[in-house]
């Protein structure tokens, strides 16, 4: 797959995925929850412009975070929806403009599960849980059995409106990540217990999505290397899961970690230096031939190039760095362009995520040069925006 056979891949090298699709270089904008949907599951002009800017900036692939199939369980009310009532014309405009300059654009097919936005509807995960202030209902067997068809329908619509691939979200503590995690998954049927049983619904979804899309359409997955929670998914569990995924028709496995479980520390807010998951990727390389992508902690071109040279990963996933520098992919291929990451005097819970999301919003409106917000102000605006979109979402999907 490396265009320079026998040598370590470079950032500018193309890679051919197992389905035959080609990514023009090794730099991917990993999924972030941009919260730029209109509150009824459809894209806005700002969101379309954002992904156009990233494509113009040289990325091989951008993944749109948290694209939902079931309106009851969004991660946020600014998520996109892919279902029968989606505005196909606006989605086609999104994919057309987000795929300029030879870029790929994939939706991250998700389901909030136990971590779905509580003001929208009662969260529901693999099992009923009550831990501290956290509560969720458990899914019935019939609801679990319906998931593969639900994901497949959304994937088929994604292909219809011009997305060039899809990613299945099984990380960061959302529904499929919950099925993989013994902390969330306490089922006593065929979908709970051993690693293979907890992964069963994930592999069934992959099979259904592949049947809906055909053999030449790329399908990726994002999974945790660890939940970073006591009683959650361990690295040993994750490696066993990757062995199971190796038997599927996946084109790409993205390695990440952590969870948005209340009170848990996000790996993206870590003060650790350097990429987070390369050591795990080296272990994963021993159990799968599917291309790997590592996301988390890449802050310089040198770190990205060294990771490729180590042969631990095939692709570099970057997220916040692309908000700070939307032409990061082009700049890194030219040997320049390391972003300057801000330092904050205060760090209220959720503040850093809110700040980056609002900077991302400024980027989408071509107004980043005028962006000046402190964390408390960013958090207040972010929460006010969510509240307005929650009301709109509940009204649009009859969830009042």
CSV table of C-alpha atoms in Angstrom, one decimal:
chain,number,residue,atom,x,y,z
A,1,UNK,CA,0.0,0.0,0.0
A,2,UNK,CA,3.0,2.3,0.5
A,3,UNK,CA,3.7,4.0,-2.8
A,4,UNK,CA,7.4,3.6,-2.1
A,5,UNK,CA,7.6,-0.1,-1.8
A,6,UNK,CA,10.2,-1.3,0.7
A,7,UNK,CA,10.6,2.0,2.5
A,8,UNK,CA,8.8,3.6,5.4
A,9,UNK,CA,5.8,5.6,4.4
A,10,UNK,CA,6.0,9.4,4.2
A,11,UNK,CA,3.2,11.8,5.1
A,12,UNK,CA,2.6,12.6,1.4
A,13,UNK,CA,2.4,9.0,0.3
A,14,UNK,CA,-0.9,7.6,-0.9
A,15,UNK,CA,-2.4,4.5,0.6
A,16,UNK,CA,-4.8,2.0,-1.0
A,17,UNK,CA,-7.4,0.5,1.4
A,18,UNK,CA,-8.5,-3.1,1.1
A,19,UNK,CA,-11.7,-2.1,-0.7
A,20,UNK,CA,-9.6,-0.4,-3.4
A,21,UNK,CA,-10.3,3.2,-2.3
A,22,UNK,CA,-7.2,5.4,-2.3
A,23,UNK,CA,-6.4,8.1,0.3
A,24,UNK,CA,-4.0,10.6,-1.3
A,25,UNK,CA,-1.8,11.1,1.8
A,26,UNK,CA,-1.5,9.9,5.4
A,27,UNK,CA,-3.1,12.8,7.2
A,28,UNK,CA,-6.7,12.4,8.4
A,29,UNK,CA,-9.0,14.8,10.2
A,30,UNK,CA,-10.4,12.5,12.9
A,31,UNK,CA,-14.0,12.9,14.0
A,32,UNK,CA,-15.0,15.7,16.3
A,33,UNK,CA,-18.5,16.6,17.5
A,34,UNK,CA,-18.7,20.0,15.6
A,35,UNK,CA,-22.3,20.7,16.8
A,36,UNK,CA,-22.9,22.6,13.6
A,37,UNK,CA,-26.0,20.8,12.5
A,38,UNK,CA,-29.2,22.9,12.4
A,39,UNK,CA,-30.9,21.2,15.3
A,40,UNK,CA,-33.1,19.0,13.0
A,41,UNK,CA,-30.3,16.7,11.9
A,42,UNK,CA,-29.4,18.6,8.7
A,43,UNK,CA,-26.2,20.4,7.8
A,44,UNK,CA,-25.8,24.2,7.9
A,45,UNK,CA,-23.9,26.5,5.5
A,46,UNK,CA,-21.3,26.9,8.2
A,47,UNK,CA,-20.8,23.2,8.5
A,48,UNK,CA,-20.5,22.7,4.8
A,49,UNK,CA,-17.9,25.5,4.6
A,50,UNK,CA,-15.9,24.0,7.4
A,51,UNK,CA,-15.4,20.7,5.7
A,52,UNK,CA,-14.7,22.5,2.4
A,53,UNK,CA,-11.9,24.4,4.1
A,54,UNK,CA,-10.4,21.3,5.5
A,55,UNK,CA,-10.5,19.6,2.1
A,56,UNK,CA,-8.9,22.7,0.5
A,57,UNK,CA,-6.2,22.4,3.2
A,58,UNK,CA,-4.9,19.1,1.9
A,59,UNK,CA,-6.4,16.4,4.1
A,60,UNK,CA,-6.7,13.0,2.6
A,61,UNK,CA,-9.9,12.3,4.6
A,62,UNK,CA,-12.2,14.2,7.0
A,63,UNK,CA,-14.6,12.2,9.3
A,64,UNK,CA,-17.7,14.0,10.5
A,65,UNK,CA,-18.2,13.1,14.1
A,66,UNK,CA,-21.4,11.7,15.7
A,67,UNK,CA,-23.7,11.3,12.7
A,68,UNK,CA,-26.9,9.6,14.1
A,69,UNK,CA,-29.3,7.0,12.9
A,70,UNK,CA,-31.8,7.2,15.7
A,71,UNK,CA,-33.1,10.7,16.8
A,72,UNK,CA,-33.7,9.5,20.3
A,73,UNK,CA,-30.0,9.0,21.1
A,74,UNK,CA,-27.9,11.8,19.8
A,75,UNK,CA,-24.6,12.8,21.4
A,76,UNK,CA,-25.6,16.4,21.0
A,77,UNK,CA,-28.5,18.2,19.3
A,78,UNK,CA,-26.2,19.7,16.8
A,79,UNK,CA,-25.4,16.2,15.3
A,80,UNK,CA,-26.3,15.3,11.7
A,81,UNK,CA,-28.9,12.6,11.1
A,82,UNK,CA,-28.9,10.0,8.3
A,83,UNK,CA,-32.4,8.6,8.1
A,84,UNK,CA,-35.4,8.7,5.8
A,85,UNK,CA,-36.3,12.3,6.6
A,86,UNK,CA,-32.8,13.7,6.0
A,87,UNK,CA,-32.5,16.7,3.6
A,88,UNK,CA,-30.6,14.9,0.8
A,89,UNK,CA,-30.0,18.1,-1.2
A,90,UNK,CA,-28.1,19.8,1.7
A,91,UNK,CA,-26.2,16.5,2.4
A,92,UNK,CA,-25.2,16.4,-1.3
A,93,UNK,CA,-23.9,19.9,-1.1
A,94,UNK,CA,-21.9,19.0,2.0
A,95,UNK,CA,-20.3,16.0,0.4
A,96,UNK,CA,-19.6,17.8,-2.9
A,97,UNK,CA,-17.8,20.6,-1.3
A,98,UNK,CA,-16.1,18.5,1.4
A,99,UNK,CA,-14.5,16.2,-1.3
A,100,UNK,CA,-12.8,18.9,-3.4
A,101,UNK,CA,-9.1,18.6,-4.0
A,102,UNK,CA,-9.3,14.8,-4.0
A,103,UNK,CA,-10.4,14.6,-0.3
A,104,UNK,CA,-12.5,11.8,1.1
A,105,UNK,CA,-15.4,12.6,3.4
A,106,UNK,CA,-16.9,10.0,5.7
A,107,UNK,CA,-19.7,10.2,8.3
A,108,UNK,CA,-19.0,8.6,11.7
A,109,UNK,CA,-22.1,6.5,12.2
A,110,UNK,CA,-22.9,6.6,15.9
A,111,UNK,CA,-25.5,6.1,18.7
A,112,UNK,CA,-25.1,7.9,22.0
A,113,UNK,CA,-26.4,4.9,24.0
A,114,UNK,CA,-26.0,5.5,27.7
A,115,UNK,CA,-24.2,8.7,27.0
A,116,UNK,CA,-26.8,10.2,24.7
A,117,UNK,CA,-27.8,13.8,25.4
A,118,UNK,CA,-30.1,13.4,28.4
A,119,UNK,CA,-32.2,16.5,27.8
A,120,UNK,CA,-33.4,15.0,24.5
A,121,UNK,CA,-34.6,11.6,25.7
A,122,UNK,CA,-33.9,9.0,28.4
A,123,UNK,CA,-30.4,7.5,27.7
A,124,UNK,CA,-30.4,3.7,27.0
A,125,UNK,CA,-27.3,1.5,26.9
A,126,UNK,CA,-26.5,-2.2,26.7
A,127,UNK,CA,-27.6,-2.6,30.4
A,128,UNK,CA,-29.5,-0.6,32.9
A,129,UNK,CA,-27.0,1.2,35.2
A,130,UNK,CA,-27.1,3.5,38.2
A,131,UNK,CA,-23.7,4.7,39.3
A,132,UNK,CA,-23.7,7.8,41.4
A,133,UNK,CA,-25.7,10.4,39.6
A,134,UNK,CA,-25.5,8.5,36.4
A,135,UNK,CA,-28.5,6.5,35.3
A,136,UNK,CA,-29.5,4.8,32.0
A,137,UNK,CA,-32.1,2.2,30.9
A,138,UNK,CA,-31.1,-1.1,29.3
A,139,UNK,CA,-31.8,-2.1,25.7
A,140,UNK,CA,-34.2,-5.0,25.0
A,141,UNK,CA,-32.9,-7.9,22.9
A,142,UNK,CA,-35.3,-6.8,20.1
A,143,UNK,CA,-33.7,-3.3,20.2
A,144,UNK,CA,-30.2,-4.8,20.0
A,145,UNK,CA,-31.2,-7.1,17.1
A,146,UNK,CA,-32.5,-4.1,15.2
A,147,UNK,CA,-29.1,-2.2,15.3
A,148,UNK,CA,-27.4,-3.8,12.2
A,149,UNK,CA,-30.3,-2.9,9.9
A,150,UNK,CA,-30.4,0.7,11.4
A,151,UNK,CA,-26.7,1.2,10.8
A,152,UNK,CA,-27.0,-0.3,7.3
A,153,UNK,CA,-29.8,2.0,6.3
A,154,UNK,CA,-27.8,5.0,7.3
A,155,UNK,CA,-24.7,3.8,5.6
A,156,UNK,CA,-26.7,3.2,2.3
A,157,UNK,CA,-28.0,6.8,2.5
A,158,UNK,CA,-24.5,8.1,3.1
A,159,UNK,CA,-23.4,6.4,-0.1
A,160,UNK,CA,-26.4,7.7,-2.0
A,161,UNK,CA,-25.8,11.4,-1.0
A,162,UNK,CA,-22.1,11.3,-2.0
A,163,UNK,CA,-20.0,10.3,1.1
A,164,UNK,CA,-17.0,8.4,0.0
A,165,UNK,CA,-16.9,5.9,2.9
A,166,UNK,CA,-18.3,5.5,6.4
A,167,UNK,CA,-16.8,5.0,9.9
A,168,UNK,CA,-18.6,3.0,12.6
A,169,UNK,CA,-18.1,4.6,16.0
A,170,UNK,CA,-17.2,2.1,18.7
A,171,UNK,CA,-15.1,4.3,20.9
A,172,UNK,CA,-15.2,7.0,23.5
A,173,UNK,CA,-17.9,5.5,25.6
A,174,UNK,CA,-20.8,5.7,23.2
A,175,UNK,CA,-23.1,2.8,22.4
A,176,UNK,CA,-20.9,0.3,20.6
A,177,UNK,CA,-18.0,1.2,22.9
A,178,UNK,CA,-20.4,0.4,25.8
A,179,UNK,CA,-21.1,-3.0,24.3
A,180,UNK,CA,-17.4,-3.7,24.3
A,181,UNK,CA,-16.9,-2.5,27.9
A,182,UNK,CA,-17.7,-4.9,30.8
A,183,UNK,CA,-18.4,-1.8,32.9
A,184,UNK,CA,-21.4,-0.9,30.7
A,185,UNK,CA,-22.3,-4.3,29.3
A,186,UNK,CA,-23.7,-6.6,31.9
A,187,UNK,CA,-26.0,-8.5,29.7
A,188,UNK,CA,-26.5,-12.3,30.2
A,189,UNK,CA,-27.6,-13.1,26.6
A,190,UNK,CA,-25.5,-13.6,23.5
A,191,UNK,CA,-24.3,-10.0,23.5
A,192,UNK,CA,-22.7,-10.0,27.0
A,193,UNK,CA,-20.0,-11.9,28.9
A,194,UNK,CA,-16.9,-12.8,26.9
A,195,UNK,CA,-14.9,-10.4,24.7
A,196,UNK,CA,-16.3,-12.2,21.7
A,197,UNK,CA,-19.9,-11.9,22.9
A,198,UNK,CA,-19.5,-8.3,23.8
A,199,UNK,CA,-18.1,-7.6,20.3
A,200,UNK,CA,-20.9,-9.6,18.6
A,201,UNK,CA,-23.1,-6.7,17.8
A,202,UNK,CA,-20.2,-4.7,16.4
A,203,UNK,CA,-19.2,-7.5,13.9
A,204,UNK,CA,-22.9,-8.0,13.0
A,205,UNK,CA,-23.2,-4.3,12.2
A,206,UNK,CA,-20.0,-4.4,10.1
A,207,UNK,CA,-21.5,-7.4,8.1
A,208,UNK,CA,-24.8,-5.6,7.6
A,209,UNK,CA,-23.1,-2.3,6.5
A,210,UNK,CA,-20.9,-4.2,4.1
A,211,UNK,CA,-23.9,-5.9,2.5
A,212,UNK,CA,-25.6,-2.6,2.1
A,213,UNK,CA,-22.5,-0.8,0.5
A,214,UNK,CA,-20.8,-3.5,-1.6
A,215,UNK,CA,-17.2,-4.6,-1.7
A,216,UNK,CA,-15.6,-1.5,-3.1
A,217,UNK,CA,-16.9,1.1,-0.6
A,218,UNK,CA,-14.6,1.8,2.4
A,219,UNK,CA,-15.7,1.0,5.9
A,220,UNK,CA,-13.7,2.1,8.9
A,221,UNK,CA,-14.2,1.7,12.7
A,222,UNK,CA,-13.0,3.7,15.7
A,223,UNK,CA,-12.4,1.8,18.9
A,224,UNK,CA,-10.8,2.4,22.2
A,225,UNK,CA,-7.5,1.0,23.2
A,226,UNK,CA,-8.7,1.3,26.8
A,227,UNK,CA,-11.7,3.0,28.5
A,228,UNK,CA,-9.4,4.6,31.1
A,229,UNK,CA,-12.0,3.6,33.7
A,230,UNK,CA,-11.9,1.1,36.5
A,231,UNK,CA,-13.9,-1.9,35.4
A,232,UNK,CA,-13.9,-0.8,31.7
A,233,UNK,CA,-12.3,-2.1,28.5
A,234,UNK,CA,-8.7,-3.0,29.0
A,235,UNK,CA,-5.9,-3.1,26.5
A,236,UNK,CA,-6.0,-6.9,26.6
A,237,UNK,CA,-9.7,-6.8,25.8
A,238,UNK,CA,-9.0,-4.3,23.0
A,239,UNK,CA,-6.4,-6.5,21.4
A,240,UNK,CA,-8.7,-9.5,21.5
A,241,UNK,CA,-11.4,-7.3,19.8
A,242,UNK,CA,-9.0,-6.3,17.1
A,243,UNK,CA,-8.3,-10.0,16.4
A,244,UNK,CA,-12.0,-10.4,15.8
A,245,UNK,CA,-12.2,-7.3,13.6
A,246,UNK,CA,-9.4,-8.7,11.5
A,247,UNK,CA,-11.8,-11.4,10.3
A,248,UNK,CA,-14.2,-8.8,9.0
A,249,UNK,CA,-14.2,-6.7,5.8
A,250,UNK,CA,-13.1,-3.5,7.4
A,251,UNK,CA,-10.8,-1.1,5.6
A,252,UNK,CA,-9.4,0.9,8.5
A,253,UNK,CA,-9.2,0.6,12.3
A,254,UNK,CA,-8.7,3.9,14.1
A,255,UNK,CA,-7.2,3.6,17.6
A,256,UNK,CA,-8.2,6.1,20.3
A,257,UNK,CA,-9.2,5.9,24.0
A,258,UNK,CA,-11.0,7.3,26.9
A,259,UNK,CA,-14.7,8.0,27.5
A,260,UNK,CA,-17.1,10.8,28.1
A,261,UNK,CA,-18.5,9.0,31.1
A,262,UNK,CA,-19.4,11.8,33.7
A,263,UNK,CA,-16.4,12.6,35.7
A,264,UNK,CA,-13.9,10.7,33.6
A,265,UNK,CA,-10.9,12.5,32.2
A,266,UNK,CA,-10.8,12.9,28.5
A,267,UNK,CA,-7.6,11.7,26.8
A,268,UNK,CA,-7.8,14.8,24.6
A,269,UNK,CA,-7.5,17.0,27.7
A,270,UNK,CA,-4.4,15.1,28.8
A,271,UNK,CA,-1.2,17.0,29.7
A,272,UNK,CA,0.8,14.1,28.4
A,273,UNK,CA,3.4,14.9,25.7
A,274,UNK,CA,3.5,13.1,22.4
A,275,UNK,CA,1.1,10.7,20.7
A,276,UNK,CA,-0.9,8.6,23.0
A,277,UNK,CA,-1.4,5.2,21.4
A,278,UNK,CA,1.6,4.2,19.3
A,279,UNK,CA,2.8,1.6,21.7
A,280,UNK,CA,-0.6,-0.1,21.6
A,281,UNK,CA,-0.7,0.2,17.8
A,282,UNK,CA,2.6,-1.7,17.6
A,283,UNK,CA,0.8,-4.6,19.4
A,284,UNK,CA,-2.3,-4.3,17.3
A,285,UNK,CA,-0.1,-4.5,14.2
A,286,UNK,CA,0.8,-8.1,15.3
A,287,UNK,CA,-2.8,-9.3,15.2
A,288,UNK,CA,-4.3,-7.6,12.2
A,289,UNK,CA,-3.4,-6.8,8.6
A,290,UNK,CA,-6.1,-4.1,8.3
A,291,UNK,CA,-4.6,-0.6,8.0
A,292,UNK,CA,-4.3,1.3,11.3
A,293,UNK,CA,-4.8,4.9,12.2
A,294,UNK,CA,-3.6,6.4,15.5
A,295,UNK,CA,-5.4,9.5,16.8
A,296,UNK,CA,-4.4,11.5,19.9
A,297,UNK,CA,-1.5,13.7,20.9
A,298,UNK,CA,0.0,14.6,17.6
A,299,UNK,CA,1.1,18.2,17.8
A,300,UNK,CA,4.0,18.4,15.4
A,301,UNK,CA,4.9,17.3,11.9
A,302,UNK,CA,8.0,15.5,13.4
A,303,UNK,CA,5.8,13.4,15.7
A,304,UNK,CA,3.6,12.4,12.8
A,305,UNK,CA,6.5,11.5,10.5
A,306,UNK,CA,8.3,9.5,13.2
A,307,UNK,CA,5.1,7.5,13.9
A,308,UNK,CA,4.8,6.5,10.2
A,309,UNK,CA,8.5,5.7,10.1
A,310,UNK,CA,8.1,3.4,13.1
A,311,UNK,CA,5.6,1.3,11.0
A,312,UNK,CA,3.2,1.2,14.0
A,313,UNK,CA,0.5,3.1,12.1
A,314,UNK,CA,-0.5,3.6,8.5
A,315,UNK,CA,-2.3,6.9,9.0
A,316,UNK,CA,-2.1,9.9,11.4
A,317,UNK,CA,-5.3,11.1,12.9
A,318,UNK,CA,-5.4,14.8,14.0
A,319,UNK,CA,-8.3,16.7,15.4
A,320,UNK,CA,-7.8,19.9,17.4
A,321,UNK,CA,-4.6,20.7,15.4
A,322,UNK,CA,-6.8,21.1,12.3
A,323,UNK,CA,-8.9,23.7,14.1
A,324,UNK,CA,-5.8,25.7,15.0
A,325,UNK,CA,-4.4,25.3,11.4
A,326,UNK,CA,-6.9,24.3,8.7
A,327,UNK,CA,-4.1,23.9,6.1
A,328,UNK,CA,-2.2,21.6,8.4
A,329,UNK,CA,-2.1,18.7,6.0
A,330,UNK,CA,-0.6,20.7,3.2
A,331,UNK,CA,1.8,22.5,5.5
A,332,UNK,CA,3.1,19.3,7.1
A,333,UNK,CA,3.7,17.8,3.7
A,334,UNK,CA,5.8,20.9,2.9
A,335,UNK,CA,7.7,20.5,6.1
A,336,UNK,CA,6.1,23.4,8.0
A,337,UNK,CA,3.0,24.4,9.9
A,338,UNK,CA,3.2,23.1,13.4
A,339,UNK,CA,0.2,24.6,15.3
A,340,UNK,CA,0.6,26.6,18.5
A,341,UNK,CA,-1.6,25.0,21.1
A,342,UNK,CA,-3.0,27.5,23.7
A,343,UNK,CA,-2.5,27.2,27.4
A,344,UNK,CA,-5.4,28.1,29.8
A,345,UNK,CA,-5.2,29.5,33.3
A,346,UNK,CA,-8.5,27.8,34.3
A,347,UNK,CA,-10.0,24.5,33.2
A,348,UNK,CA,-13.7,24.2,34.1
A,349,UNK,CA,-15.1,20.8,33.3
A,350,UNK,CA,-15.9,20.8,29.6
A,351,UNK,CA,-14.3,24.2,29.1
A,352,UNK,CA,-11.5,23.2,26.7
A,353,UNK,CA,-13.9,21.2,24.5
A,354,UNK,CA,-16.3,24.2,24.4
A,355,UNK,CA,-13.4,26.6,23.5
A,356,UNK,CA,-12.2,24.4,20.6
A,357,UNK,CA,-15.8,23.9,19.4
A,358,UNK,CA,-16.4,27.6,19.3
A,359,UNK,CA,-13.1,28.2,17.5
A,360,UNK,CA,-14.2,25.5,15.1
A,361,UNK,CA,-17.4,27.5,14.6
A,362,UNK,CA,-15.5,30.7,13.9
A,363,UNK,CA,-13.4,28.7,11.3
A,364,UNK,CA,-16.6,27.5,9.7
A,365,UNK,CA,-17.7,31.2,9.3
A,366,UNK,CA,-14.2,32.4,8.1
A,367,UNK,CA,-14.0,34.5,11.3
A,368,UNK,CA,-11.1,32.7,13.2
A,369,UNK,CA,-8.9,35.8,13.0
A,370,UNK,CA,-11.4,37.7,15.3
A,371,UNK,CA,-11.9,34.8,17.8
A,372,UNK,CA,-11.2,35.9,21.4
A,373,UNK,CA,-12.9,33.9,24.1
A,374,UNK,CA,-11.8,32.7,27.6
A,375,UNK,CA,-12.9,29.3,28.7
A,376,UNK,CA,-15.8,30.3,31.1
A,377,UNK,CA,-17.3,32.5,28.3
A,378,UNK,CA,-16.9,29.7,25.7
A,379,UNK,CA,-18.5,27.2,28.0
A,380,UNK,CA,-21.5,29.5,28.7
A,381,UNK,CA,-22.1,30.1,24.9
A,382,UNK,CA,-21.6,26.4,24.1
A,383,UNK,CA,-24.2,25.4,26.7
A,384,UNK,CA,-26.7,28.1,25.6
A,385,UNK,CA,-26.4,26.9,22.0
A,386,UNK,CA,-27.0,23.3,23.1
A,387,UNK,CA,-30.1,24.3,25.0
A,388,UNK,CA,-31.6,26.1,22.0
A,389,UNK,CA,-30.8,23.2,19.7
A,390,UNK,CA,-32.2,20.7,22.2
A,391,UNK,CA,-35.6,22.4,22.0
A,392,UNK,CA,-35.5,22.4,18.2
A,393,UNK,CA,-34.4,18.7,18.1
A,394,UNK,CA,-37.2,17.6,20.4
A,395,UNK,CA,-39.8,19.5,18.4
A,396,UNK,CA,-38.4,18.2,15.1
A,397,UNK,CA,-38.4,14.5,16.2
A,398,UNK,CA,-41.6,14.6,18.4
A,399,UNK,CA,-39.7,14.0,21.6
A,400,UNK,CA,-41.3,16.7,23.7
